[in-house]
Amino acid sequence: MNVRIEPTWKEVLEDEFQKPYFEALTRFVKEEYASHRVFPPGSLIFNAFDKCPFDRVKVVILGQDPYHGPGQAHGLCFSVPDGVEFPPSLQNIFTEIESDLGIKAPRSGNLERWAGQGVFLLNAILTVTAHVAGSHQNQGWEIFTDRVIHLLAENHENLVFMLWGNYAQQKGKFIDPSRHLVLKSVHPSPLSVYRGFFGNRHFSKANEYLQAHGKTPVAW
């Protein structure tokens, strides 16, 4: 199957695109886009991959589902396009960055600036029907993104994985902490943020680790 995706990702995922589950997933996604309002726009489903080539990944942040409100999702977890109001979890992420590093929240919630520095912003599920959270669960996306995480963990050394909340931690439970830095905390959602996300200092810890292993820190 010919999937339009950044070339370095296409090379490492080529076998995955030929598997029966991915062909079934593709049929499902095409039918959903044809019959419902689905986010993100079809051209941005693989935006996280396109903005952060496989060989440039330094940090992996794992989300669950795309935003399901109009104009929010654009293929990068937690990110929103320029001019869109910050969702609560993203606002809490910026609050922690300011507390941790003294960097004030930017005007835009578009995290492509992170992706361009090697921060891979991966949702476990890459599509969603408008206003129906979790509507594309158990259709194959989870299998695909599990493979993506495995490929990153197996083919790179000294990555930083930020696993926020039980879902992300379960999805990344196989990652070898002797090869990579695995940072865990509760999710930045308003329901849990005061139970350990605020004060986790993940952003400074990530940069310290990157620098210790000869990599450029991220300008968060």
PDB file of C-alpha atoms in Angstrom:
ATOM      1  CA  MET A   1       0.000   0.000   0.000  1.00  0.00           C
ATOM      2  CA  ASN A   2       1.354   3.415  -0.937  1.00  0.00           C
ATOM      3  CA  VAL A   3       1.046   5.688   2.101  1.00  0.00           C
ATOM      4  CA  ARG A   4       2.029   9.338   1.825  1.00  0.00           C
ATOM      5  CA  ILE A   5       4.417   9.906   4.707  1.00  0.00           C
ATOM      6  CA  GLU A   6       7.863  11.410   5.272  1.00  0.00           C
ATOM      7  CA  PRO A   7      10.502   9.279   3.481  1.00  0.00           C
ATOM      8  CA  THR A   8      12.511   8.080   6.495  1.00  0.00           C
ATOM      9  CA  TRP A   9       9.303   6.918   8.168  1.00  0.00           C
ATOM     10  CA  LYS A  10       8.084   5.336   4.950  1.00  0.00           C
ATOM     11  CA  GLU A  11      11.239   3.252   4.794  1.00  0.00           C
ATOM     12  CA  VAL A  12      10.994   1.860   8.331  1.00  0.00           C
ATOM     13  CA  LEU A  13       7.198   1.370   8.192  1.00  0.00           C
ATOM     14  CA  GLU A  14       6.909  -0.071   4.679  1.00  0.00           C
ATOM     15  CA  ASP A  15       6.307  -3.618   5.941  1.00  0.00           C
ATOM     16  CA  GLU A  16       3.639  -2.385   8.351  1.00  0.00           C
ATOM     17  CA  PHE A  17       1.693  -0.705   5.555  1.00  0.00           C
ATOM     18  CA  GLN A  18       1.378  -4.069   3.769  1.00  0.00           C
ATOM     19  CA  LYS A  19      -0.176  -5.940   6.698  1.00  0.00           C
ATOM     20  CA  PRO A  20      -3.854  -6.950   6.593  1.00  0.00           C
ATOM     21  CA  TYR A  21      -4.759  -4.983   9.729  1.00  0.00           C
ATOM     22  CA  PHE A  22      -3.432  -1.751   8.177  1.00  0.00           C
ATOM     23  CA  GLU A  23      -5.350  -2.353   4.959  1.00  0.00           C
ATOM     24  CA  ALA A  24      -8.524  -2.857   7.030  1.00  0.00           C
ATOM     25  CA  LEU A  25      -7.730   0.286   9.036  1.00  0.00           C
ATOM     26  CA  THR A  26      -7.276   2.260   5.816  1.00  0.00           C
ATOM     27  CA  ARG A  27     -10.686   1.123   4.560  1.00  0.00           C
ATOM     28  CA  PHE A  28     -12.303   2.108   7.857  1.00  0.00           C
ATOM     29  CA  VAL A  29     -10.664   5.541   7.890  1.00  0.00           C
ATOM     30  CA  LYS A  30     -11.615   6.261   4.270  1.00  0.00           C
ATOM     31  CA  GLU A  31     -15.228   5.306   4.970  1.00  0.00           C
ATOM     32  CA  GLU A  32     -15.315   7.512   8.067  1.00  0.00           C
ATOM     33  CA  TYR A  33     -13.959  10.531   6.190  1.00  0.00           C
ATOM     34  CA  ALA A  34     -16.496   9.929   3.412  1.00  0.00           C
ATOM     35  CA  SER A  35     -19.496   9.683   5.737  1.00  0.00           C
ATOM     36  CA  HIS A  36     -18.692  11.781   8.831  1.00  0.00           C
ATOM     37  CA  ARG A  37     -16.760  14.828   9.901  1.00  0.00           C
ATOM     38  CA  VAL A  38     -13.392  13.470  11.014  1.00  0.00           C
ATOM     39  CA  PHE A  39     -10.327  15.145  12.509  1.00  0.00           C
ATOM     40  CA  PRO A  40      -7.592  15.973  11.719  1.00  0.00           C
ATOM     41  CA  PRO A  41      -7.955  16.866   8.025  1.00  0.00           C
ATOM     42  CA  GLY A  42      -6.940  13.871   5.938  1.00  0.00           C
ATOM     43  CA  SER A  43      -3.740  15.487   4.730  1.00  0.00           C
ATOM     44  CA  LEU A  44      -2.574  15.896   8.358  1.00  0.00           C
ATOM     45  CA  ILE A  45      -3.125  12.363   9.673  1.00  0.00           C
ATOM     46  CA  PHE A  46       0.628  11.715   9.548  1.00  0.00           C
ATOM     47  CA  ASN A  47       1.673  15.276  10.377  1.00  0.00           C
ATOM     48  CA  ALA A  48       3.685  14.206  13.449  1.00  0.00           C
ATOM     49  CA  PHE A  49       5.749  11.921  11.202  1.00  0.00           C
ATOM     50  CA  ASP A  50       6.124  14.487   8.435  1.00  0.00           C
ATOM     51  CA  LYS A  51       7.332  17.188  10.825  1.00  0.00           C
ATOM     52  CA  CYS A  52       9.788  14.949  12.698  1.00  0.00           C
ATOM     53  CA  PRO A  53      11.746  12.468  10.539  1.00  0.00           C
ATOM     54  CA  PHE A  54      12.584   9.078  12.049  1.00  0.00           C
ATOM     55  CA  ASP A  55      16.308   9.728  12.148  1.00  0.00           C
ATOM     56  CA  ARG A  56      15.889  13.073  13.936  1.00  0.00           C
ATOM     57  CA  VAL A  57      13.698  11.956  16.866  1.00  0.00           C
ATOM     58  CA  LYS A  58      15.135  12.866  20.285  1.00  0.00           C
ATOM     59  CA  VAL A  59      12.037  13.091  22.476  1.00  0.00           C
ATOM     60  CA  VAL A  60       8.729  11.196  22.237  1.00  0.00           C
ATOM     61  CA  ILE A  61       5.565  12.606  23.815  1.00  0.00           C
ATOM     62  CA  LEU A  62       2.655  10.204  23.697  1.00  0.00           C
ATOM     63  CA  GLY A  63      -0.975  11.293  23.574  1.00  0.00           C
ATOM     64  CA  GLN A  64      -4.115   9.223  23.191  1.00  0.00           C
ATOM     65  CA  ASP A  65      -6.761  10.697  20.896  1.00  0.00           C
ATOM     66  CA  PRO A  66      -6.810  13.736  18.590  1.00  0.00           C
ATOM     67  CA  TYR A  67      -8.831  16.710  19.759  1.00  0.00           C
ATOM     68  CA  HIS A  68     -12.394  16.211  18.536  1.00  0.00           C
ATOM     69  CA  GLY A  69     -13.512  19.834  18.373  1.00  0.00           C
ATOM     70  CA  PRO A  70     -13.522  21.845  15.127  1.00  0.00           C
ATOM     71  CA  GLY A  71     -10.194  23.379  14.134  1.00  0.00           C
ATOM     72  CA  GLN A  72      -8.148  21.881  16.962  1.00  0.00           C
ATOM     73  CA  ALA A  73      -6.496  18.658  15.744  1.00  0.00           C
ATOM     74  CA  HIS A  74      -3.677  18.916  13.222  1.00  0.00           C
ATOM     75  CA  GLY A  75      -1.850  15.646  13.698  1.00  0.00           C
ATOM     76  CA  LEU A  76       0.454  16.468  16.630  1.00  0.00           C
ATOM     77  CA  CYS A  77      -0.543  15.363  20.127  1.00  0.00           C
ATOM     78  CA  PHE A  78      -1.502  18.177  22.521  1.00  0.00           C
ATOM     79  CA  SER A  79      -0.867  20.765  19.754  1.00  0.00           C
ATOM     80  CA  VAL A  80      -3.350  23.133  18.109  1.00  0.00           C
ATOM     81  CA  PRO A  81      -2.950  25.332  15.016  1.00  0.00           C
ATOM     82  CA  ASP A  82      -1.985  28.981  15.279  1.00  0.00           C
ATOM     83  CA  GLY A  83      -4.816  31.148  16.560  1.00  0.00           C
ATOM     84  CA  VAL A  84      -6.705  28.346  18.329  1.00  0.00           C
ATOM     85  CA  GLU A  85      -7.348  28.728  22.057  1.00  0.00           C
ATOM     86  CA  PHE A  86      -5.204  26.489  24.248  1.00  0.00           C
ATOM     87  CA  PRO A  87      -7.069  23.364  25.421  1.00  0.00           C
ATOM     88  CA  PRO A  88      -6.720  22.839  29.191  1.00  0.00           C
ATOM     89  CA  SER A  89      -4.058  20.110  28.999  1.00  0.00           C
ATOM     90  CA  LEU A  90      -1.881  22.228  26.724  1.00  0.00           C
ATOM     91  CA  GLN A  91      -2.281  25.226  29.001  1.00  0.00           C
ATOM     92  CA  ASN A  92      -1.140  23.047  31.907  1.00  0.00           C
ATOM     93  CA  ILE A  93       1.890  21.873  29.910  1.00  0.00           C
ATOM     94  CA  PHE A  94       2.907  25.484  29.304  1.00  0.00           C
ATOM     95  CA  THR A  95       2.347  26.275  33.006  1.00  0.00           C
ATOM     96  CA  GLU A  96       4.734  23.473  34.003  1.00  0.00           C
ATOM     97  CA  ILE A  97       7.334  24.630  31.466  1.00  0.00           C
ATOM     98  CA  GLU A  98       7.216  28.129  32.945  1.00  0.00           C
ATOM     99  CA  SER A  99       7.573  26.745  36.472  1.00  0.00           C
ATOM    100  CA  ASP A 100      10.360  24.371  35.441  1.00  0.00           C
ATOM    101  CA  LEU A 101      12.384  26.513  33.052  1.00  0.00           C
ATOM    102  CA  GLY A 102      11.086  30.062  33.438  1.00  0.00           C
ATOM    103  CA  ILE A 103       9.829  30.121  29.833  1.00  0.00           C
ATOM    104  CA  LYS A 104       6.548  31.989  29.554  1.00  0.00           C
ATOM    105  CA  ALA A 105       3.692  30.472  27.558  1.00  0.00           C
ATOM    106  CA  PRO A 106       3.889  31.326  23.853  1.00  0.00           C
ATOM    107  CA  ARG A 107       1.129  33.055  21.969  1.00  0.00           C
ATOM    108  CA  SER A 108       0.507  29.997  19.821  1.00  0.00           C
ATOM    109  CA  GLY A 109      -0.233  26.423  20.853  1.00  0.00           C
ATOM    110  CA  ASN A 110       1.232  25.128  17.603  1.00  0.00           C
ATOM    111  CA  LEU A 111       3.958  22.687  18.662  1.00  0.00           C
ATOM    112  CA  GLU A 112       5.483  22.284  15.215  1.00  0.00           C
ATOM    113  CA  ARG A 113       8.382  24.296  16.622  1.00  0.00           C
ATOM    114  CA  TRP A 114       9.058  21.356  18.965  1.00  0.00           C
ATOM    115  CA  ALA A 115       8.683  18.794  16.193  1.00  0.00           C
ATOM    116  CA  GLY A 116      11.295  20.638  14.154  1.00  0.00           C
ATOM    117  CA  GLN A 117      13.762  20.090  16.996  1.00  0.00           C
ATOM    118  CA  GLY A 118      13.182  16.336  17.177  1.00  0.00           C
ATOM    119  CA  VAL A 119      10.165  16.100  19.485  1.00  0.00           C
ATOM    120  CA  PHE A 120       7.867  13.409  18.099  1.00  0.00           C
ATOM    121  CA  LEU A 121       4.290  14.229  19.141  1.00  0.00           C
ATOM    122  CA  LEU A 122       2.482  10.922  18.661  1.00  0.00           C
ATOM    123  CA  ASN A 123      -1.135  10.156  19.398  1.00  0.00           C
ATOM    124  CA  ALA A 124      -1.925   6.470  19.964  1.00  0.00           C
ATOM    125  CA  ILE A 125      -4.960   6.889  17.716  1.00  0.00           C
ATOM    126  CA  LEU A 126      -4.527   9.174  14.725  1.00  0.00           C
ATOM    127  CA  THR A 127      -8.129   9.988  13.754  1.00  0.00           C
ATOM    128  CA  VAL A 128     -11.416  10.754  15.513  1.00  0.00           C
ATOM    129  CA  THR A 129     -15.016  11.530  14.557  1.00  0.00           C
ATOM    130  CA  ALA A 130     -16.072  15.070  15.441  1.00  0.00           C
ATOM    131  CA  HIS A 131     -17.300  15.441  19.021  1.00  0.00           C
ATOM    132  CA  VAL A 132     -16.967  11.706  19.773  1.00  0.00           C
ATOM    133  CA  ALA A 133     -13.855  11.036  21.841  1.00  0.00           C
ATOM    134  CA  GLY A 134     -12.368   7.596  21.309  1.00  0.00           C
ATOM    135  CA  SER A 135     -14.538   6.890  18.293  1.00  0.00           C
ATOM    136  CA  HIS A 136     -11.704   5.320  16.291  1.00  0.00           C
ATOM    137  CA  GLN A 137     -10.367   3.074  19.027  1.00  0.00           C
ATOM    138  CA  ASN A 138      -9.756  -0.614  18.329  1.00  0.00           C
ATOM    139  CA  GLN A 139      -9.658  -0.222  14.565  1.00  0.00           C
ATOM    140  CA  GLY A 140      -5.917  -0.810  14.193  1.00  0.00           C
ATOM    141  CA  TRP A 141      -4.330   2.507  15.046  1.00  0.00           C
ATOM    142  CA  GLU A 142      -3.093   1.169  18.387  1.00  0.00           C
ATOM    143  CA  ILE A 143      -1.306  -1.724  16.664  1.00  0.00           C
ATOM    144  CA  PHE A 144       0.319   0.701  14.255  1.00  0.00           C
ATOM    145  CA  THR A 145       1.504   3.153  16.902  1.00  0.00           C
ATOM    146  CA  ASP A 146       2.763   0.319  19.131  1.00  0.00           C
ATOM    147  CA  ARG A 147       4.993  -0.682  16.227  1.00  0.00           C
ATOM    148  CA  VAL A 148       6.151   2.909  15.793  1.00  0.00           C
ATOM    149  CA  ILE A 149       7.218   3.090  19.447  1.00  0.00           C
ATOM    150  CA  HIS A 150       8.968  -0.278  19.192  1.00  0.00           C
ATOM    151  CA  LEU A 151      10.910   0.878  16.117  1.00  0.00           C
ATOM    152  CA  LEU A 152      12.019   4.044  17.876  1.00  0.00           C
ATOM    153  CA  ALA A 153      13.062   2.239  21.045  1.00  0.00           C
ATOM    154  CA  GLU A 154      14.891  -0.511  19.151  1.00  0.00           C
ATOM    155  CA  ASN A 155      16.695   1.615  16.569  1.00  0.00           C
ATOM    156  CA  HIS A 156      17.731   4.626  18.636  1.00  0.00           C
ATOM    157  CA  GLU A 157      19.790   5.161  21.754  1.00  0.00           C
ATOM    158  CA  ASN A 158      19.192   7.717  24.494  1.00  0.00           C
ATOM    159  CA  LEU A 159      15.727   8.932  23.540  1.00  0.00           C
ATOM    160  CA  VAL A 160      13.491  10.665  26.073  1.00  0.00           C
ATOM    161  CA  PHE A 161       9.990   9.216  26.410  1.00  0.00           C
ATOM    162  CA  MET A 162       7.403  11.350  28.234  1.00  0.00           C
ATOM    163  CA  LEU A 163       4.570   9.092  29.346  1.00  0.00           C
ATOM    164  CA  TRP A 164       1.785  11.074  30.984  1.00  0.00           C
ATOM    165  CA  GLY A 165      -1.109   9.124  32.467  1.00  0.00           C
ATOM    166  CA  ASN A 166      -1.825   5.410  32.787  1.00  0.00           C
ATOM    167  CA  TYR A 167      -2.687   4.934  29.111  1.00  0.00           C
ATOM    168  CA  ALA A 168       0.646   6.263  27.870  1.00  0.00           C
ATOM    169  CA  GLN A 169       2.559   4.384  30.550  1.00  0.00           C
ATOM    170  CA  GLN A 170       0.954   1.080  29.592  1.00  0.00           C
ATOM    171  CA  LYS A 171       1.675   1.715  25.936  1.00  0.00           C
ATOM    172  CA  GLY A 172       5.333   2.380  26.674  1.00  0.00           C
ATOM    173  CA  LYS A 173       5.863  -0.245  29.378  1.00  0.00           C
ATOM    174  CA  PHE A 174       8.272  -2.287  27.211  1.00  0.00           C
ATOM    175  CA  ILE A 175      10.765   0.591  26.742  1.00  0.00           C
ATOM    176  CA  ASP A 176      14.168  -0.273  28.188  1.00  0.00           C
ATOM    177  CA  PRO A 177      15.072   2.382  30.804  1.00  0.00           C
ATOM    178  CA  SER A 178      18.737   1.414  30.549  1.00  0.00           C
ATOM    179  CA  ARG A 179      18.777   2.622  26.917  1.00  0.00           C
ATOM    180  CA  HIS A 180      16.376   5.552  27.160  1.00  0.00           C
ATOM    181  CA  LEU A 181      15.087   8.064  29.701  1.00  0.00           C
ATOM    182  CA  VAL A 182      11.490   7.200  30.568  1.00  0.00           C
ATOM    183  CA  LEU A 183       9.693  10.037  32.356  1.00  0.00           C
ATOM    184  CA  LYS A 184       6.325   9.177  33.917  1.00  0.00           C
ATOM    185  CA  SER A 185       3.686  11.253  35.646  1.00  0.00           C
ATOM    186  CA  VAL A 186      -0.053  11.759  35.745  1.00  0.00           C
ATOM    187  CA  HIS A 187      -1.716  13.329  32.717  1.00  0.00           C
ATOM    188  CA  PRO A 188      -1.760  17.141  32.389  1.00  0.00           C
ATOM    189  CA  SER A 189      -5.561  17.194  32.230  1.00  0.00           C
ATOM    190  CA  PRO A 190      -7.359  19.355  34.819  1.00  0.00           C
ATOM    191  CA  LEU A 191      -8.612  16.140  36.461  1.00  0.00           C
ATOM    192  CA  SER A 192      -5.137  15.006  37.460  1.00  0.00           C
ATOM    193  CA  VAL A 193      -2.666  17.834  36.956  1.00  0.00           C
ATOM    194  CA  TYR A 194      -2.362  18.636  40.670  1.00  0.00           C
ATOM    195  CA  ARG A 195      -1.589  14.997  41.505  1.00  0.00           C
ATOM    196  CA  GLY A 196       1.920  15.072  40.109  1.00  0.00           C
ATOM    197  CA  PHE A 197       2.086  16.712  36.704  1.00  0.00           C
ATOM    198  CA  PHE A 198       2.799  20.131  38.140  1.00  0.00           C
ATOM    199  CA  GLY A 199       6.283  19.915  39.550  1.00  0.00           C
ATOM    200  CA  ASN A 200       7.383  16.868  37.534  1.00  0.00           C
ATOM    201  CA  ARG A 201      10.159  18.940  35.883  1.00  0.00           C
ATOM    202  CA  HIS A 202      10.100  16.674  32.842  1.00  0.00           C
ATOM    203  CA  PHE A 203      11.257  19.419  30.496  1.00  0.00           C
ATOM    204  CA  SER A 204      14.449  20.268  32.371  1.00  0.00           C
ATOM    205  CA  LYS A 205      15.112  16.571  33.021  1.00  0.00           C
ATOM    206  CA  ALA A 206      14.777  15.861  29.299  1.00  0.00           C
ATOM    207  CA  ASN A 207      17.242  18.597  28.392  1.00  0.00           C
ATOM    208  CA  GLU A 208      19.744  17.520  31.034  1.00  0.00           C
ATOM    209  CA  TYR A 209      19.628  13.963  29.695  1.00  0.00           C
ATOM    210  CA  LEU A 210      19.971  15.063  26.074  1.00  0.00           C
ATOM    211  CA  GLN A 211      22.961  17.244  26.874  1.00  0.00           C
ATOM    212  CA  ALA A 212      24.577  14.459  28.902  1.00  0.00           C
ATOM    213  CA  HIS A 213      24.383  12.262  25.820  1.00  0.00           C
ATOM    214  CA  GLY A 214      25.763  14.798  23.380  1.00  0.00           C
ATOM    215  CA  LYS A 215      22.454  15.995  21.977  1.00  0.00           C
ATOM    216  CA  THR A 216      21.126  19.515  21.600  1.00  0.00           C
ATOM    217  CA  PRO A 217      18.546  20.443  24.264  1.00  0.00           C
ATOM    218  CA  VAL A 218      15.032  21.396  23.195  1.00  0.00           C
ATOM    219  CA  ALA A 219      13.996  25.044  23.213  1.00  0.00           C
ATOM    220  CA  TRP A 220      10.657  24.414  24.896  1.00  0.00           C
TER     221      TRP A 220
END
